[in-house]
Every structure is written in C-alpha cells, then in structure tokens.
XYZ file of C-alpha atoms in Angstrom:
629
model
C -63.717 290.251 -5.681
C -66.914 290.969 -6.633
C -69.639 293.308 -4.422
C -73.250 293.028 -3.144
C -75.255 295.476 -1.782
C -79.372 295.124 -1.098
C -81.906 296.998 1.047
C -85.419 297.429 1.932
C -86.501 301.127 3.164
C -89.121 303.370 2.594
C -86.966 305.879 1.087
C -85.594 306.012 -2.716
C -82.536 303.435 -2.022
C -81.080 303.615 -5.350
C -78.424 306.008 -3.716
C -77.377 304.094 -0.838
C -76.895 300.848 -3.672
C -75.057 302.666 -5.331
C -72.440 304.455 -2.465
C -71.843 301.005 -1.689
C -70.916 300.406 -4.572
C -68.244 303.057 -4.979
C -67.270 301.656 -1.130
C -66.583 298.484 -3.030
C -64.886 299.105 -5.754
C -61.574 298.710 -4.274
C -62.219 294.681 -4.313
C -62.001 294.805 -8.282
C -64.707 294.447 -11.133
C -65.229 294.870 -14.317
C -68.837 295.668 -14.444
C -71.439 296.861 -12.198
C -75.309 297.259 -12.159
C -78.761 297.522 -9.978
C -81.708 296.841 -9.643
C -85.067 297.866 -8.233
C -88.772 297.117 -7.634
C -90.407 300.126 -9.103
C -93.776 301.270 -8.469
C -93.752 303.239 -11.451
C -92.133 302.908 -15.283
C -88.604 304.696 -15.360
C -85.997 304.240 -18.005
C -88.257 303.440 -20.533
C -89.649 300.581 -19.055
C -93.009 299.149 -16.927
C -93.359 298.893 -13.619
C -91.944 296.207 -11.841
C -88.332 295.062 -12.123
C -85.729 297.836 -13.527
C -82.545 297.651 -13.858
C -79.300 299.301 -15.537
C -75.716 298.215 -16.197
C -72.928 299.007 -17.114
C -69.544 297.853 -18.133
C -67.352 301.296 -16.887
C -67.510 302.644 -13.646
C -69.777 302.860 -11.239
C -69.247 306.569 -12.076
C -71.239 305.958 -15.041
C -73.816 303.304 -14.111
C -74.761 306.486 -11.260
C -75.236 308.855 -14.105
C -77.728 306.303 -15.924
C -79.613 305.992 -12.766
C -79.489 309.533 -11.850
C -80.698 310.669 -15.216
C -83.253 313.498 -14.711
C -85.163 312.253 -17.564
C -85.584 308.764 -16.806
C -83.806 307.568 -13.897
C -84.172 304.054 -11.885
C -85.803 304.684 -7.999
C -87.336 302.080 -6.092
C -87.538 301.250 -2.226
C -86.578 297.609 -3.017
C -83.179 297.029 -4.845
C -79.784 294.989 -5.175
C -76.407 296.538 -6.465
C -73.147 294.070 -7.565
C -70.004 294.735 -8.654
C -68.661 291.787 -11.460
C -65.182 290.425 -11.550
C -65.434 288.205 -14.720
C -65.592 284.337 -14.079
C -67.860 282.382 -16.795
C -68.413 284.756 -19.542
C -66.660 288.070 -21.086
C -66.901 291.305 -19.358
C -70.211 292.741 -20.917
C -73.095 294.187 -20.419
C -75.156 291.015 -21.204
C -73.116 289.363 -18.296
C -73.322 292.007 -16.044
C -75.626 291.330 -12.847
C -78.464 291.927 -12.091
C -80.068 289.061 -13.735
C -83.430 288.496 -14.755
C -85.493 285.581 -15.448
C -88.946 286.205 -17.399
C -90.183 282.514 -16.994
C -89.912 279.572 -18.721
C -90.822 280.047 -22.308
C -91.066 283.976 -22.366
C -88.874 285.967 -24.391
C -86.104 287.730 -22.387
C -86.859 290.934 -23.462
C -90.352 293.472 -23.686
C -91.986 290.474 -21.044
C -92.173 291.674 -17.227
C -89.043 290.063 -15.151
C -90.601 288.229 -12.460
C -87.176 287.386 -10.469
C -83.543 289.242 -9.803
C -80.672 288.324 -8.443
C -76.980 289.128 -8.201
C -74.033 286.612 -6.925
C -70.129 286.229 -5.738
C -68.767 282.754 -6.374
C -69.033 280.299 -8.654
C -71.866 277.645 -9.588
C -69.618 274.422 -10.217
C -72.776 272.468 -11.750
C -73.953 275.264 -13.184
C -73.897 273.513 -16.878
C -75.975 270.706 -15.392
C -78.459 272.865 -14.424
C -78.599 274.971 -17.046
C -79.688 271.840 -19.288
C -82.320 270.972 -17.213
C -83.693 274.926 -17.418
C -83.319 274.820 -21.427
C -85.556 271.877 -21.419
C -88.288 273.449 -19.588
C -88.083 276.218 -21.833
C -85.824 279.196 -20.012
C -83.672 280.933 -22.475
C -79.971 282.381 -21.392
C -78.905 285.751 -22.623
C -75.457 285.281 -20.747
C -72.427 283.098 -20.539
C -72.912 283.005 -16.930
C -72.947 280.322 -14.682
C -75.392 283.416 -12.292
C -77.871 283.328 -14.427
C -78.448 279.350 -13.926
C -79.633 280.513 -10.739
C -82.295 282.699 -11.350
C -83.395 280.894 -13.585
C -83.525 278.071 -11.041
C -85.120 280.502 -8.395
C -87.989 281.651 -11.041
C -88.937 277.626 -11.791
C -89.329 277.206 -8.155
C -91.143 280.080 -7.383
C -94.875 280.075 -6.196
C -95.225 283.340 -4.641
C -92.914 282.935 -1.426
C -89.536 283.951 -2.848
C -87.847 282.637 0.797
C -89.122 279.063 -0.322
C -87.845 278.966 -3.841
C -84.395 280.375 -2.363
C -84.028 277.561 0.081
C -85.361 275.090 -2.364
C -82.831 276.629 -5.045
C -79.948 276.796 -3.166
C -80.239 273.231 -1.821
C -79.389 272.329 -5.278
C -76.264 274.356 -5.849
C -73.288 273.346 -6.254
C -70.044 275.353 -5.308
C -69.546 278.740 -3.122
C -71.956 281.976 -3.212
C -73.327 284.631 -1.800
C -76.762 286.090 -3.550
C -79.591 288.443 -2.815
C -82.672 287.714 -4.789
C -86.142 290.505 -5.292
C -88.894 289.685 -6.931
C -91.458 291.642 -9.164
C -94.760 290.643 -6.854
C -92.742 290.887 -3.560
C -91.792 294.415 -2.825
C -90.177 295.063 0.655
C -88.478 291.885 0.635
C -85.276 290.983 -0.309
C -83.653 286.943 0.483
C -80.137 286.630 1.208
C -77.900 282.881 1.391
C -74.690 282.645 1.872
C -72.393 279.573 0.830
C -68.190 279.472 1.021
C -69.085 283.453 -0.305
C -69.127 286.129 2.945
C -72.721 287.861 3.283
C -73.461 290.535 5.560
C -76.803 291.978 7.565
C -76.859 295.540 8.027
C -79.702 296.674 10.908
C -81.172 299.846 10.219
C -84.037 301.539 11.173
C -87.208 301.436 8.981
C -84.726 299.977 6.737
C -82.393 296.725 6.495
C -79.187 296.120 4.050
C -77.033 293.116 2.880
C -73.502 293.139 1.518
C -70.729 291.252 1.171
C -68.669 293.616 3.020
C -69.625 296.167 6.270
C -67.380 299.011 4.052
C -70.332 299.003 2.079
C -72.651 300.250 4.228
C -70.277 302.724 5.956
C -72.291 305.947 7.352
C -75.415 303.947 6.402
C -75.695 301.527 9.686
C -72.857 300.361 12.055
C -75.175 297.421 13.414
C -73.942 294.047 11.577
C -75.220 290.585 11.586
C -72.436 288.184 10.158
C -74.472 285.475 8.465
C -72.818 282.043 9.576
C -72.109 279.142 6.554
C -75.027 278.290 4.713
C -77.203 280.997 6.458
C -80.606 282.283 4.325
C -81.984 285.389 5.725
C -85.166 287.069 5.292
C -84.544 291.082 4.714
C -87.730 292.919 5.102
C -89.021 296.504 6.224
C -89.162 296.389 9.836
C -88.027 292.774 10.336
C -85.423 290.160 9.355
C -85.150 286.712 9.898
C -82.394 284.550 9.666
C -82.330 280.338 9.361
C -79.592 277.897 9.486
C -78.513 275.390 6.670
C -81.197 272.947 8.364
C -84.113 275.786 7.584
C -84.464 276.308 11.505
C -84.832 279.757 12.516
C -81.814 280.454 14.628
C -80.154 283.919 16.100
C -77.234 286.102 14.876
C -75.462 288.330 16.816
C -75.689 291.908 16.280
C -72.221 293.820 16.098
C -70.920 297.295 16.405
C -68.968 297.501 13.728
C -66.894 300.741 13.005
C -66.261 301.596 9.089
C -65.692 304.646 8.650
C -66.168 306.085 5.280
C -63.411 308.595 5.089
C -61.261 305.669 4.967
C -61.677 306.018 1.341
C -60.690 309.425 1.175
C -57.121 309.742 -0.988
C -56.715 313.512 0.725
C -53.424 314.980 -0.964
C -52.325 311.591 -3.032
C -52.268 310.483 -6.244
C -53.286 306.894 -6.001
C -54.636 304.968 -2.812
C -51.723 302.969 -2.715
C -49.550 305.635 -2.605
C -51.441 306.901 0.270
C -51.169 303.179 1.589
C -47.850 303.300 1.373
C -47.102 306.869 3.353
C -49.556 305.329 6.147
C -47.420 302.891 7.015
C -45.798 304.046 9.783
C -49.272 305.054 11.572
C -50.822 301.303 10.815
C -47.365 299.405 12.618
C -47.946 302.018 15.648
C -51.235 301.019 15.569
C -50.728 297.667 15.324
C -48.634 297.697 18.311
C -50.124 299.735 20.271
C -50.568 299.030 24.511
C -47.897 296.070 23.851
C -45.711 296.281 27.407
C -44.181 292.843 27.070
C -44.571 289.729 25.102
C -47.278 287.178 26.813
C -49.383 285.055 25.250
C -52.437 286.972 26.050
C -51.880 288.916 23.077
C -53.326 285.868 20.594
C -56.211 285.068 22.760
C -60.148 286.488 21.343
C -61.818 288.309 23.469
C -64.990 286.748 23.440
C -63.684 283.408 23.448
C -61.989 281.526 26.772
C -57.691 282.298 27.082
C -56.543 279.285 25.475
C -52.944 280.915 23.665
C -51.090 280.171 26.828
C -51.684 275.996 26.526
C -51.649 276.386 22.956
C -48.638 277.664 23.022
C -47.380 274.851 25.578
C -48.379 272.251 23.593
C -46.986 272.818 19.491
C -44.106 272.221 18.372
C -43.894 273.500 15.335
C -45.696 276.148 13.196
C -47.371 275.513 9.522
C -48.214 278.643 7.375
C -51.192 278.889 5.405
C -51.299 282.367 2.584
C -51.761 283.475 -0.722
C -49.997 286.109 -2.592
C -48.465 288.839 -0.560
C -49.408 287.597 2.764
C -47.727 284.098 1.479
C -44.456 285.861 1.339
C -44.976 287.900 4.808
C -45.017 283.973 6.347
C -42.093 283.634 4.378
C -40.252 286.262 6.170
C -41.730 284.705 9.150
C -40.164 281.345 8.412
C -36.208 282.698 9.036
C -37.637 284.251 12.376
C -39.814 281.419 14.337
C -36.870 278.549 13.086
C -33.966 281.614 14.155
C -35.034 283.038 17.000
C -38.071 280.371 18.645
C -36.284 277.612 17.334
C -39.387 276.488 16.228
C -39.782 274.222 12.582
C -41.876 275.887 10.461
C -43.732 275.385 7.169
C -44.832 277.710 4.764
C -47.690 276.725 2.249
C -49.514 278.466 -0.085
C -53.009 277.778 0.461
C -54.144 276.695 -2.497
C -52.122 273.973 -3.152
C -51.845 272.689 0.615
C -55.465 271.107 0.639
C -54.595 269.744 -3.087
C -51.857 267.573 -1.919
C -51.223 264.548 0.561
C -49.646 265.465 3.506
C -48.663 264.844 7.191
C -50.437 266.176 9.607
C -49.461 266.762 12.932
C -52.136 267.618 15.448
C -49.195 269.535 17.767
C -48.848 271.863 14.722
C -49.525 275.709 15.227
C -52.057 276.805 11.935
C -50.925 279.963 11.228
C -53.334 281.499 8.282
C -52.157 285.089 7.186
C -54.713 287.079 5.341
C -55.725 290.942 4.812
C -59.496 290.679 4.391
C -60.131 287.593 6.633
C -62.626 286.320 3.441
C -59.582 284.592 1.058
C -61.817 281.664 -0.446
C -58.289 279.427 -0.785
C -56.828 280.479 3.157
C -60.332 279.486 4.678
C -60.740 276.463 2.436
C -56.600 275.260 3.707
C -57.621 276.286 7.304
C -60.700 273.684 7.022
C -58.499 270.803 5.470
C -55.899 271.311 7.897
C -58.694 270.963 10.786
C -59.932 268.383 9.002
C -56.835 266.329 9.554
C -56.695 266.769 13.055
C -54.581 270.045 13.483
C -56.694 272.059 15.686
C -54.294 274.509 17.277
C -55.368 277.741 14.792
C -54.271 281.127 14.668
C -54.669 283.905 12.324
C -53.126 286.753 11.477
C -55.743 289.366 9.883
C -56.856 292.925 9.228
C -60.365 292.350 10.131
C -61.458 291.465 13.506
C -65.051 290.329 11.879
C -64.076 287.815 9.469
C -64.884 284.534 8.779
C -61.215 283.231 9.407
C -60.770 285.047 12.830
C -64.292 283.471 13.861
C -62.792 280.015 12.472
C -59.302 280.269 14.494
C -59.077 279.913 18.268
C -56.316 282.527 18.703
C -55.690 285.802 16.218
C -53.365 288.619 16.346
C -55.496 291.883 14.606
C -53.847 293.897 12.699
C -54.522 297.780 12.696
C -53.419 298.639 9.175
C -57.068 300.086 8.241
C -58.848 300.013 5.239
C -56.458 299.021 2.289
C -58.196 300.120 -1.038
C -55.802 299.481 -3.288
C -55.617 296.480 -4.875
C -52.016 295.905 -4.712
C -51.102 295.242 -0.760
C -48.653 297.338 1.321
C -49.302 298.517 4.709
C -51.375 294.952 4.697
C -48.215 293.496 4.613
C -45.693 295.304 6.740
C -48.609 294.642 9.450
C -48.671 291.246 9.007
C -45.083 291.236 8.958
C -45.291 293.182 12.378
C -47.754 291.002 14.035
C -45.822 287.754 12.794
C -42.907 289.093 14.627
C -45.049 289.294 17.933
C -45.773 286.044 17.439
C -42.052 284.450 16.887
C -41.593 286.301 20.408
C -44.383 284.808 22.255
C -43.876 280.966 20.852
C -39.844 282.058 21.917
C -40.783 282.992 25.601
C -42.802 280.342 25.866
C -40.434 277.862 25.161
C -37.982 279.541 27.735
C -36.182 280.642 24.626
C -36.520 284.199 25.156
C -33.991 286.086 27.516
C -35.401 289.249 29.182
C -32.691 291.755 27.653
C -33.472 289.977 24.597
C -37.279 290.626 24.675
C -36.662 294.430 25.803
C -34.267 295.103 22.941
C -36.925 293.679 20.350
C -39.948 295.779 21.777
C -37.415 298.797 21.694
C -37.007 298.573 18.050
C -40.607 297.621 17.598
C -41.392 300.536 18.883
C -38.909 302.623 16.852
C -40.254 301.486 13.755
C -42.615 304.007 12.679
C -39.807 306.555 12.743
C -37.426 304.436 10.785
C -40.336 303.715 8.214
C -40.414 307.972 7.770
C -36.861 307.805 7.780
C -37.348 305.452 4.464
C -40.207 307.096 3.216
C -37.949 310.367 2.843
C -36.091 308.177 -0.051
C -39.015 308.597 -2.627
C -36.978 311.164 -5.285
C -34.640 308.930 -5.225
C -36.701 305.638 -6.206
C -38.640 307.980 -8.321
C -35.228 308.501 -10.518
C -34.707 305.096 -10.851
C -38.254 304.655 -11.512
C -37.775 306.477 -14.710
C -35.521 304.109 -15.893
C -37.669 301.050 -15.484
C -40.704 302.626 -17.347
C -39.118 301.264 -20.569
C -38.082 297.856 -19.219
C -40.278 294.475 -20.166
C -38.075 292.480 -17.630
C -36.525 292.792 -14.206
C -34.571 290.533 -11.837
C -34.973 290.984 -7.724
C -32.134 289.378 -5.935
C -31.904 288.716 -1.650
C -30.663 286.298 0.388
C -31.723 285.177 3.813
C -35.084 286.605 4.821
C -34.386 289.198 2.714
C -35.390 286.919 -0.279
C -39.041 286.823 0.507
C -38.887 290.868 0.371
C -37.289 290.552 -3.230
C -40.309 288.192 -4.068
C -42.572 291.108 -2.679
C -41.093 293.396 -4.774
C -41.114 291.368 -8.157
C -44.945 290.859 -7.282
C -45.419 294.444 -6.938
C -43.522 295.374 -9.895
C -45.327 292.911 -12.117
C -49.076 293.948 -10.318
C -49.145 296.983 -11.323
C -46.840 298.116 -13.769
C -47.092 295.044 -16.146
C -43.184 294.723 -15.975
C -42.490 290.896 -16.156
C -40.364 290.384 -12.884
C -39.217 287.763 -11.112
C -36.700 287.119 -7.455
C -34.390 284.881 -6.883
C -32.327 283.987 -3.983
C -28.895 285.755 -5.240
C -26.634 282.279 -4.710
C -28.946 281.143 -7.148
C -27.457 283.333 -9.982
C -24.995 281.077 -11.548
C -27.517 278.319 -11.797
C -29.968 279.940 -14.665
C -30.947 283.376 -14.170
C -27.610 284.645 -15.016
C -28.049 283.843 -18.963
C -31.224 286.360 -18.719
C -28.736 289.100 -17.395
C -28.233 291.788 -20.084
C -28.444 295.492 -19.832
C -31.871 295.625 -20.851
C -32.937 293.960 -17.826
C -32.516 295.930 -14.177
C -31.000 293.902 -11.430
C -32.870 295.082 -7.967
C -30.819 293.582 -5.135
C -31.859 294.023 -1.588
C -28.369 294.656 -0.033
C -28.682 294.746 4.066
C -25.548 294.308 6.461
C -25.812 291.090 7.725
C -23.743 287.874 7.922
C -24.448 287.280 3.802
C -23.435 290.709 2.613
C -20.043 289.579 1.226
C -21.701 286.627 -0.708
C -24.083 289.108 -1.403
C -21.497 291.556 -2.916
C -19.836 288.465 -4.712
C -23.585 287.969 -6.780
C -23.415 291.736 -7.801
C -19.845 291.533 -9.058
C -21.376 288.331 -11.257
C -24.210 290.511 -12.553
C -21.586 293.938 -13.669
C -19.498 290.714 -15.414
C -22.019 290.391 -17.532
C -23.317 294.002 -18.218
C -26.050 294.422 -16.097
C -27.138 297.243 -14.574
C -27.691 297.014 -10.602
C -30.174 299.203 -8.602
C -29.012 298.291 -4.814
C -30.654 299.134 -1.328
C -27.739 299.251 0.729
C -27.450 299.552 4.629
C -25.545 302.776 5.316
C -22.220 301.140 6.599
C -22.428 298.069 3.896
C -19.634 299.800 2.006
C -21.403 299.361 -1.524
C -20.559 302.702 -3.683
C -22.334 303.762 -6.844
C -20.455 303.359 -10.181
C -20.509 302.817 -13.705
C -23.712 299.999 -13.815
C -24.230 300.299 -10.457
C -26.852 302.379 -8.604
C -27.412 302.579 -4.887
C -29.567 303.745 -2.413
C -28.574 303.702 1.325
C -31.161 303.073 3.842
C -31.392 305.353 6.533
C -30.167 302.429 9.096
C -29.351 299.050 9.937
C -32.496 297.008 11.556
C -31.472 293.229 11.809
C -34.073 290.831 11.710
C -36.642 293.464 11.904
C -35.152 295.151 8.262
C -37.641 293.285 6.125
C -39.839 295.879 7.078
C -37.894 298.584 6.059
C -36.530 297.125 2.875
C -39.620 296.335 1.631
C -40.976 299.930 1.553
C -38.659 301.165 -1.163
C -39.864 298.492 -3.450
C -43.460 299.397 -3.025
C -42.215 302.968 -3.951
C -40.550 301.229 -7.016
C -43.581 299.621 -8.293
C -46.006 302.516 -8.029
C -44.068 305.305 -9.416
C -43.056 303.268 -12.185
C -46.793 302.369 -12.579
C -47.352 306.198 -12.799
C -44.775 306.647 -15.784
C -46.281 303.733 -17.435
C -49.597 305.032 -17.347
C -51.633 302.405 -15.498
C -54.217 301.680 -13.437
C -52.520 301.723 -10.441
C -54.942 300.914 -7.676
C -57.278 298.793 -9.688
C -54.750 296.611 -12.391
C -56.396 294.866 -14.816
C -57.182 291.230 -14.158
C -56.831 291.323 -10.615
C -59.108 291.586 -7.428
C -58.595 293.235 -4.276
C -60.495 290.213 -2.153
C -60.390 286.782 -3.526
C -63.489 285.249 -2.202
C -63.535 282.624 -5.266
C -61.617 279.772 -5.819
C-alpha cells in the first residue's frame, strides 16, 4: 500500500517518477502526485518547488505533467502513490506535501520543504499542536503533513540534519523522501517499520519503496536496514544507521523485469495470474530431486535447516489474509503427514494476545511481498519471546522478512499485480508442502516410496492445473448466475475448508458479493437458517474419507431449497439435478487437491467480477501490500 519513488539525475526525471509510478500501482491507492525542484516556473507557478496531483490515475496526473503548455520538469523530484489513512481521498491530502514556514500562507508563498510518506505517524496529533502554536497552518487531514511541517521548523539549510532531527521525534512506522527548495540534487530518505529502497544508477540515484519501481531504470539495489537515513545525491549517496553513524549497505543485483506488468492477451491481471499458475508451481519447484533440508537454508547465510529441523517440535504459523488460509491448509498436512502440532495465527492478533511460547517452536511466517507490516511485527514478538527457530515462506527473496528469518523457502510465482492473490497462493501452498516433507523426513517419518510418490505428483501438477484451467466456460456459466446474488455460502471439510475460506475471500474481494465458508458439519448449527434460494451454496466436493458426510450436508442444503454449485472429483458419484450443479475436476489429487480445487474458485470470483462490472485488479478499499498496521 502506498508507493515512493525519488531521484537525483541530470536529466528531466519527471518521467522515470512517474513509470514508477504506473510500476506501483498494483499495491493500491487512491491518489497520486510529484514533485520537483524546478529551475524554471512551469504550471503556472515560480521556480522552486512544483508539484501536481491528482485524485484518478496516474494516467491522468502524467497528462498534467506532460502538458505541452505548462508541464512540471525538474532533475530533482519525489512521486507517491496514497492509500487513504488520516484524511479523505482528495486532492488536498494527496502527497506531495509542502510546508511554506511557520506563519506563511500555504498558498502564492515559495514551498521551502517536500515530502511524501508510507505509514502512519501515531503522535502525529501531538505534534501537530506543537506546529499550530508556532504558527504552521495544515491544509490536510493528514497525519504526513505533521511531518513536513516538523522537517521545515528544523531546517537550517542542511535538509539531512533536520531529517534526522525530525525523525527522532516520530512516532510510529514510515518510509519518506524529503527535497527541498534551496537544495537541488539532493534528496533524504529514512526508513522506519515502512520498506525503503536505494536504486544505484549512474549520474543518477533513485529511492522507492519497492525495486518494481525502478524496473529497466537500474538493477543495482541497496536495501536500507531499520531506521536507516540515506543521503541521495548526484554522484554519491550516503547511508547512516539509527545511531547517525555512517555505516555500509550492500549493493544487490536485483532482477525486475518490467514486462512483468504486461497483461499480453488478458482481460484483467488476475486473470492472467490465474492462467500462470501452472508455470509459477514449475517454477517453484524447479531442480527439487529429493526432499533434504537444504532446501530452507539462505544462501548467504551458514546451513542451519538441518539442526533446526532436529531440534522443534512443533510448528506455529504466522499470516494475514490469503496466505493465513494457505497455513491453514498447511495445518491438516504437517499434524497428518509430519506428525508435527501445529498452530495457525493470524498475525495481527498473535502479538495482541498472551501466549506460550515455546523456544523449540518452528516460526513459520507466510507472506507474498515479504513487507506485511502485521507478519513482520508477529515475527518480532514471537522472537521476542524466545522462539528463534524462523522460517518464511515468501515471493521475494529481498525482503525484509526473508532477511529477518534464518531459513526461507522462495517462491517463484513472479510479479503478482493484482490485488486479489492467486498464483501467490497456490505457491505458498506448494512450498508449504515441501516443507511438511522435510520436517517428515527429518523426524524419520518419511518412507522413501512415500517421498517418491509425493515429488511424482509435485511434479505433475502443472499439467493437472491446465487440466483445471480448461473448466473456465463452465465456471463462467455459473458465474452468470451469481452476478445477481448479495450472498453466498462456501462449504468444505477437512483441508478442503481453508480452500472454501479462499474462495469466500475471493468472491467478496472483488465482486462485492457478501460471502462467507463454513466447515459443512457446521450446517445444522446456524448457517442453515441463511439457506434460501437466493443464496448459492459453493461446496468443494473431493473424494476423500469425508465425501459421504460431505454428500449428507448437500442433501441438508436441497431440503431447504438451496441451490448447490459443487466441484466434484470425477469418480465422487455426485450427478447434476434439479438445484444441483456440478463440475467434475479433471482428477483426484489427495492431499495435494487443495491446489487444484482452489483454482476454480479464483475463476468464480473474477468472472463474476467481470459481469458485475468492477474493478477487478484494483477493488476499492483494498491494497495490494499492507505495509501499515
């Protein structure tokens, strides 16, 4: 949620701001903007500090700045994308901010300060009575434009000083990049709980708050470490530690490529998400020969998975959202097949609560982006207590949880653009698997034949996902009926109830379809009184050792005049009928079939998204990276 991008060049880097900005906008916002130090007055305005925003898309803020007859270029300049916190989505709170000085009007008087921020100020309103009093007026509702406001009172003509002094006072998580009017070339980066980024170029240097922002502009990437300021100029950058000292940052290779963002012959990106994900699981397993440990350890850190492994015993799950329910799934496996005791918490409630620790407890976090404010912020409670075995399960090998966690398993599902999560998940879901099999073997749990039929079917998956994928006219029929439908019931049982969550999430995401799962024995004790036929039953229907209780939930639903919509293994002997229709999946998977089941239900969602009419990669309210608490 929420975008920065800043540079320094000595070409026109309005441009590049705003590319990354369109690079970003998969994360969510709700308004966007930039700013530059111009040498010469554009848009109307003096010299100095210029800036334009907008509450549309960045489509439209790069038509104001592109404007042949008054458009914004400058050398010096910051960029943000806004996913409304304190204050309404409007212009007024869109970043940039300004501050003019204490007791000069906010508008006609040169800006001497700019900044734009991620996170949120938690003593914002404290500080922003101290600023009144000294005579700086606020335009916005923000708690942003405390801070620049702060920044200006400190500043005496070294804008790295009033940046350290300013954030020393803050309160709560960020990420900001901060120009000034008299200080062209420069722009001053800190980091806080909020991920920041340095991008090396030459004759020019970049921040942003995520290396997709900069693809095609510089593959060389500094992550800034917590509570990092850094020092962006021309030729140079400098980067100090929260004690002020001047310290070193490694300098990655980092490989975005920008026609990651490319939709090619689909509608939506998560309908392209979707169709890739047989390519992301073969990815994601790809070069696995056999299940060791090795496959957890970092490469740039010591093999430690192996001891690790040796000494848990048991595994706690840390997630949000989607990947919550993907350590769900992973709950039936690890206690079924590694025999291992296993909790599942959503992250931001686990550091909320009192709880025993165990310090021979596996910390399993599960996370797409690697940056989820409320996974990171469970990770450090959890090591706070003790618990010090941590593992991760992520989509980005340069995050700040995979450089927090001893061991990680990287998942190769690419860049996911759309907001709502799907080959994210079925590569956690993959990876997760990997791991039951490894904490198995290493517990002498694990019989050879055993481990040689898994990596067989492993390895067939990316067929049998095409194999499901070839369903799609038949989930868009029963898409059509849902496009009418406020309400909608998911039914599973087993590990098969997590997937029915997943779908009711997805459903509700992105259509605006109120939807909710239950575990199906759960019928009878409430959700049965919602059951009429204005509300679609989706039951997730595999062939396993429930299927007959299973069957004996549906018959409870037609009682009562609902109308089913099944996903049926081929040989689970449910037929179509009056109230009743069904889908057969393409084959039987057993404890791998969560990854086919859930596929059809993505399908669901987005195609009845697209008869609804909405936004179906970027749903209103919602982020694609929650970097705030």
């Amino acid at each position: 949620m929420c975008g920065i991008v800043g540079a320094v060049s000595t070409r026109n880097i309005v441009p590049v701001l705003v590319q990354g900005l369109q690079r970003l906008e998969y994360r969510g916002y709700d308004s966007c903007g930039v700013a530059v130090v111009a040498q010469q007055p554009q848009l109307g305005q003096a010299a100095g500090l210029q800036r334009a925003r907008s509450t549309s898309r960045v489509a439209e803020l790069a038509e104001q700045v592109n404007n042949p007859t008054g458009g914004l270029q400058g050398m010096t300049g910051i960029a943000h994308t806004r996913w409304a916190t304190h204050g309404a989505p409007a212009v007024h709170n869109a970043h940039p901010h300004f501050s003019h000085g204490a007791g000069k009007p906010t508008d006609g008087a040169q800006a001497r300060i700019a900044l734009v921020h991620n996170g949120i100020i938690e003593n914002h309103e404290e500080l922003r009575a101290q600023l009144q009093a000294q005579g700086y007026a606020f335009v916005s509702q923000t708690d942003t434009e405390v801070m620049v406001h702060l920044i200006d009172s400190l500043y005496q003509g070294d804008v790295l000083q009033a940046v350290m002094q300013a954030v020393a006072q803050l309160k709560g998580a960020f990420a900001i990049a901060v120009i000034a009017k008299d200080e062209p070339g420069r722009v001053i980066g800190a980091r806080a709980g909020s991920p920041l980024i340095l991008g090396v170029g030459t004759n020019e240097h970049f921040l942003a708050s995520d290396a997709m922002a900069l693809a095609g502009v510089t593959d060389q990437i500094v992550h800034l470490a917590e509570g990092d300021v850094v020092d962006v100029q021309l030729n140079t950058y400098a980067v100090y530690d929260a004690s002020h000292q001047l310290v070193h940052r490694q300098v990655l290779t980092v490989q975005t490529h920008s026609g990651a963002a490319e939709l090619g012959p689909y509608r939506h990106y998560m309908q392209k998400e979707i169709f890739e994900q047989p390519r992301a699981i073969a990815d994601t397993l790809e070069g696995i020969e056999g299940i060791v440990p090795e496959l957890f350890d970092q490469p740039h850190l010591p093999a430690q998975a192996a001891n690790v492994f040796a000494d848990i015993d048991n595994v706690l799950i840390l997630a949000c959202g989607t990947s919550y329910y993907s350590g769900c799934v992973a709950k039936y496996w690890l206690e079924s097949l590694a025999q291992i005791p296993c909790q599942v918490e959503v992250a931001s409630e686990y550091r909320y609560r009192d709880s025993v620790p165990n310090p021979r407890s596996l910390v399993v976090t599960i996370t797409q982006s690697g940056e989820t404010a409320d996974t990171l912020a469970a990770l450090r409670h959890a090591q706070s207590l003790g618990m010090l075995h941590t593992l991760t399960v992520c989509n980005v090998a340069t995050s700040a949880m995979v450089r927090e966690c001893k061991l990680a398993y990287i998942t190769r599902a690419g860049v996911e653009i759309g907001v709502a999560s799907t080959k994210a998940f079925t590569t956690q879901l993959a990876g997760l698997f990997l791991l039951t099999l490894a904490l198995a073997k290493s517990k002498n749990r694990l019989q050879l034949e055993v481990e040689a039929q898994h990596l067989k079917a492993m390895r067939h998956l990316p067929v049998a996902l095409q194999s499901v994928l070839a369903l799609e006219p038949q989930i868009i029929a029963w898409a059509q009926d849902f496009a009418d439908k406020e309400n909608a019931l998911f039914l599973g049982r087993g590990m098969h109830y997590p997937i029915a969550l997943e779908g009711a999430l997805k459903l509700k995401e992105i259509s605006y379809i109120h939807a909710e799962a239950y575990p199906a024995g759960e019928l009878k004790h409430g959700p049965l009184a919602l059951v009429t036929s204005a509300m679609p039953v989706v039951t997730v229907a595999p062939n396993d050792a429930l299927l007959e209780k299973l069957k004996s939930n549906l018959e409870e639903v037609r009682a009562r005049g609902g109308v089913l919509y099944v996903l049926a293994d081929a040989d689970s002997r449910i037929r179509s009928g009056e109230g009743l229709h069904v889908i057969r999946m393409p084959e039987h998977y057993g404890v791998l079939s969560p990854l086919l089941h859930v596929v059809p239900l993505q399908l669901l969602a987005y195609h009845t998204a697209c008869a609804r009419g909405t936004d179906v990669d970027k749903p209103r309210n919602l982020a694609k990276s929650v970097t705030v608490e």
